[in-house]
C-alpha positions as a LaTeX table, in Angstrom:
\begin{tabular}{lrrr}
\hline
Residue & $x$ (\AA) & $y$ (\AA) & $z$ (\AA) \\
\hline
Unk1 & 0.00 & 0.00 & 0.00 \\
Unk2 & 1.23 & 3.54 & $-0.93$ \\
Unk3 & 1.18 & 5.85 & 1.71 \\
Unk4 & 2.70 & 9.17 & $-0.24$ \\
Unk5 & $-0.13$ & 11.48 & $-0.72$ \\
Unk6 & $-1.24$ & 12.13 & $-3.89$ \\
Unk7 & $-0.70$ & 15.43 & $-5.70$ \\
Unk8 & $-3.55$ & 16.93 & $-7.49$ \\
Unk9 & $-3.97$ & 20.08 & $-9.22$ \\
Unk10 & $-4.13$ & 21.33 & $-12.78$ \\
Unk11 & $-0.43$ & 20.88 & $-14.69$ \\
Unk12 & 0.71 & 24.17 & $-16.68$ \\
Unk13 & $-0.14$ & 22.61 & $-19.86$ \\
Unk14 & $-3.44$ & 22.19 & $-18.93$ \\
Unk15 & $-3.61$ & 26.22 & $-17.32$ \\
Unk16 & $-2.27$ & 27.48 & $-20.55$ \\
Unk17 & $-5.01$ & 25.37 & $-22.51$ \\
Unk18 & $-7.40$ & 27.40 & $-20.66$ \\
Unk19 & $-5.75$ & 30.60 & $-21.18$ \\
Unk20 & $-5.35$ & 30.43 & $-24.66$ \\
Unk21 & $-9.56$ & 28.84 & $-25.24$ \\
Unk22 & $-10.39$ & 31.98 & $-23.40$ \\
Unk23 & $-8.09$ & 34.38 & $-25.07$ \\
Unk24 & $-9.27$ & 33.08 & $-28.86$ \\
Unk25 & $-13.32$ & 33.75 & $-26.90$ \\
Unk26 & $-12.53$ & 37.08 & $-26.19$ \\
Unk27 & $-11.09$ & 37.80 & $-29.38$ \\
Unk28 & $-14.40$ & 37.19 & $-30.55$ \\
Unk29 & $-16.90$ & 38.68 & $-28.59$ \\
Unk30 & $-14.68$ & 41.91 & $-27.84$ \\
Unk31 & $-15.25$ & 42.97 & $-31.36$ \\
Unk32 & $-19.03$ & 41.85 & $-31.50$ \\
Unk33 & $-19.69$ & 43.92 & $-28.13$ \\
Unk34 & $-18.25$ & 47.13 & $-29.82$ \\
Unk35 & $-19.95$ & 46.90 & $-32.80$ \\
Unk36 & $-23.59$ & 46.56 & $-30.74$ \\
Unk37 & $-22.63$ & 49.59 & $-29.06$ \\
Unk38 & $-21.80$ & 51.74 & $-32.02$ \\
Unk39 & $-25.19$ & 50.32 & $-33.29$ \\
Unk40 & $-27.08$ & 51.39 & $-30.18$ \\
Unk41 & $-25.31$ & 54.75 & $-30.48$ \\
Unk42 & $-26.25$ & 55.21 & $-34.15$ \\
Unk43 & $-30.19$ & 54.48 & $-32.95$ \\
Unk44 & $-29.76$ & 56.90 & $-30.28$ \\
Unk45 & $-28.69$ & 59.49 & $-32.45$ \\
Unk46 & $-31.64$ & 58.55 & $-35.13$ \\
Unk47 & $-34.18$ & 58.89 & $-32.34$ \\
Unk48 & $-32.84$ & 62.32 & $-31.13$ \\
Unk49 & $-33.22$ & 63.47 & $-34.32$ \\
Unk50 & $-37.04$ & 62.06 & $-34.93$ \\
Unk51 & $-38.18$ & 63.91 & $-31.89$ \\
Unk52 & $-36.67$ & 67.08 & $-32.71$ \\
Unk53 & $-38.75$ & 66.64 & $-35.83$ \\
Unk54 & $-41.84$ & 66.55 & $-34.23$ \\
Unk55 & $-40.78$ & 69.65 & $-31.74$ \\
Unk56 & $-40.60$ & 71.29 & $-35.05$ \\
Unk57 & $-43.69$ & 70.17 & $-36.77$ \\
Unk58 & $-45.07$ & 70.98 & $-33.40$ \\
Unk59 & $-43.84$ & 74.62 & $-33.83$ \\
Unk60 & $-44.75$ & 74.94 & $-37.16$ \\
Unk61 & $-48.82$ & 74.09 & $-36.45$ \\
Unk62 & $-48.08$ & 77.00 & $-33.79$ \\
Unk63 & $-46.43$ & 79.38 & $-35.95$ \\
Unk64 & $-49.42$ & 79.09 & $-38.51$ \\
Unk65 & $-47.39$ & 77.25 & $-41.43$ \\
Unk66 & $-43.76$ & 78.28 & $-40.12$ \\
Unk67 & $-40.89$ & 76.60 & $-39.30$ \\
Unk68 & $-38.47$ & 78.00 & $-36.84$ \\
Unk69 & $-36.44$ & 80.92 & $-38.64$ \\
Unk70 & $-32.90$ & 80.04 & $-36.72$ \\
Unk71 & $-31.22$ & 77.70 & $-34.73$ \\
Unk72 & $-31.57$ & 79.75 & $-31.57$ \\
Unk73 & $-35.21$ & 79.80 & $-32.38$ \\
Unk74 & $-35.14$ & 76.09 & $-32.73$ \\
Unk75 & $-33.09$ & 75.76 & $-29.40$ \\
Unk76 & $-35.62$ & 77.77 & $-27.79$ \\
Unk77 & $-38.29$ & 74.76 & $-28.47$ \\
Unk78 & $-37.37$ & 72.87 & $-25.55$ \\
Unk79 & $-35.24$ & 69.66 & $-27.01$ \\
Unk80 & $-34.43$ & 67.27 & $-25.12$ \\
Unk81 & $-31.05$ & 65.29 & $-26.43$ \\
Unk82 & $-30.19$ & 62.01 & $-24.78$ \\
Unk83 & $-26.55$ & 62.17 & $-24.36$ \\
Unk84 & $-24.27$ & 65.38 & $-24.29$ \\
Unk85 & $-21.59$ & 63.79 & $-27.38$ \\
Unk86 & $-25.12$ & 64.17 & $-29.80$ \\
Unk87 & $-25.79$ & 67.63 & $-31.52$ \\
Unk88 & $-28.57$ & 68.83 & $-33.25$ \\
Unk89 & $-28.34$ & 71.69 & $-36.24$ \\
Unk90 & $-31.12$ & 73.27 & $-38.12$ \\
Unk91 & $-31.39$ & 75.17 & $-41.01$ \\
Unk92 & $-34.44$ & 76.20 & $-43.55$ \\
Unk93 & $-34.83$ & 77.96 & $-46.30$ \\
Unk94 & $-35.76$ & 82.01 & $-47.08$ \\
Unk95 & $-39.12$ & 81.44 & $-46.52$ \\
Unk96 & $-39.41$ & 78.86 & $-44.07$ \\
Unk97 & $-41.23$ & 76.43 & $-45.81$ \\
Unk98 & $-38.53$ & 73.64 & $-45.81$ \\
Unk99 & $-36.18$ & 72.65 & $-43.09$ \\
Unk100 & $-33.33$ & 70.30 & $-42.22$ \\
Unk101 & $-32.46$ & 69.05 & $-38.91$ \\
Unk102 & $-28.82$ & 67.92 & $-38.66$ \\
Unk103 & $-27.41$ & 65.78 & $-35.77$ \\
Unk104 & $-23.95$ & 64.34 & $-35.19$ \\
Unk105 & $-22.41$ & 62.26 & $-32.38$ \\
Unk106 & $-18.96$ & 62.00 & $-31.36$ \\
Unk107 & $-18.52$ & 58.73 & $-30.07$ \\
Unk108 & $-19.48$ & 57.49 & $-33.52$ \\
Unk109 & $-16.91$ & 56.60 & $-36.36$ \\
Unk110 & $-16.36$ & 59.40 & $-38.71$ \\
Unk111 & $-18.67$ & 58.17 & $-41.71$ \\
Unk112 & $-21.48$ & 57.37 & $-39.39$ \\
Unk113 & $-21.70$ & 60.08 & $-37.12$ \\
Unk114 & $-24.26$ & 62.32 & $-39.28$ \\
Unk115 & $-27.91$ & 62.03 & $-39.76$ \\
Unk116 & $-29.98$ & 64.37 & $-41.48$ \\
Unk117 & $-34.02$ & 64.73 & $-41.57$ \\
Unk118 & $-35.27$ & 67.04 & $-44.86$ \\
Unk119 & $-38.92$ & 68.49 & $-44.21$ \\
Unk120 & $-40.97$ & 66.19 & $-46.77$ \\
Unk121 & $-39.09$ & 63.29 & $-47.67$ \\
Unk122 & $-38.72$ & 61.77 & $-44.08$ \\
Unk123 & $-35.44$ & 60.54 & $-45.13$ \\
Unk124 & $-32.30$ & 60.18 & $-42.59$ \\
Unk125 & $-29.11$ & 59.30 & $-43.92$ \\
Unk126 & $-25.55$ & 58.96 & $-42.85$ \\
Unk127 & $-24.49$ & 62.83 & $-44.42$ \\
Unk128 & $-24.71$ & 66.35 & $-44.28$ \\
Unk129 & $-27.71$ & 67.95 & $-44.87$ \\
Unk130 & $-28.28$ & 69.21 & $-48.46$ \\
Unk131 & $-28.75$ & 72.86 & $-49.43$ \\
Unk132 & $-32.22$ & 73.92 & $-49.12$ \\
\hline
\end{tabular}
């Protein structure tokens, strides 16, 4: 009969096996997380600019068929912008029958960070806003 205790515990073959299974899992979810946040970032910035949309539409019913004439007027609406790296520009036209609301956001990668909303077509894409 042996009476030597037995050693147990994990060999370092078997540690760095481990190490490297959750080094190669990390390498793939680090990348995955970032992009989700970006994404999440991107819809933030979308839905900031949707409700200043309606602040304006809201104006304009007010103003009897006029959109805000500046951006300190359309500061002066009362937005309310989720996160302080998101900004929101507005211009319009001579006779303030067309408008476009601008926003970027910092934390975003330069060719997404810009969304634009043109009074009428209800489109937002990833650019500047157009002349009006």
């Amino acid at each position: 009969m042996d009476t030597q205790p037995s050693e147990q515990g994990f060999s370092i073959v078997e540690l760095l096996v481990v190490v490297i299974i959750l080094g190669v899992l990390a390498g793939i979810a680090v990348p995955l997380l970032l992009s989700q946040r970006e994404h999440g970032w991107e819809t933030q910035l979308l839905s900031d600019v949707r409700n200043s949309i309606l602040d304006v539409e809201a104006e304009y019913v007010t103003n009897s068929g006029a959109y805000p004439e500046d951006q300190d007027a359309f500061e002066d609406i009362g937005l309310e912008i989720s996160d302080p790296s998101i900004t929101l520009t507005y211009v319009t036209n001579d006779d303030r029958s067309e408008f476009c609301v601008e926003g970027r956001d910092a934390r975003l990668p330069a060719d997404a960070q810009v969304a634009h909303y043109v009074s009428g077509s209800g489109v937002q894409i990833f650019e500047d806003c157009p002349e009006l």
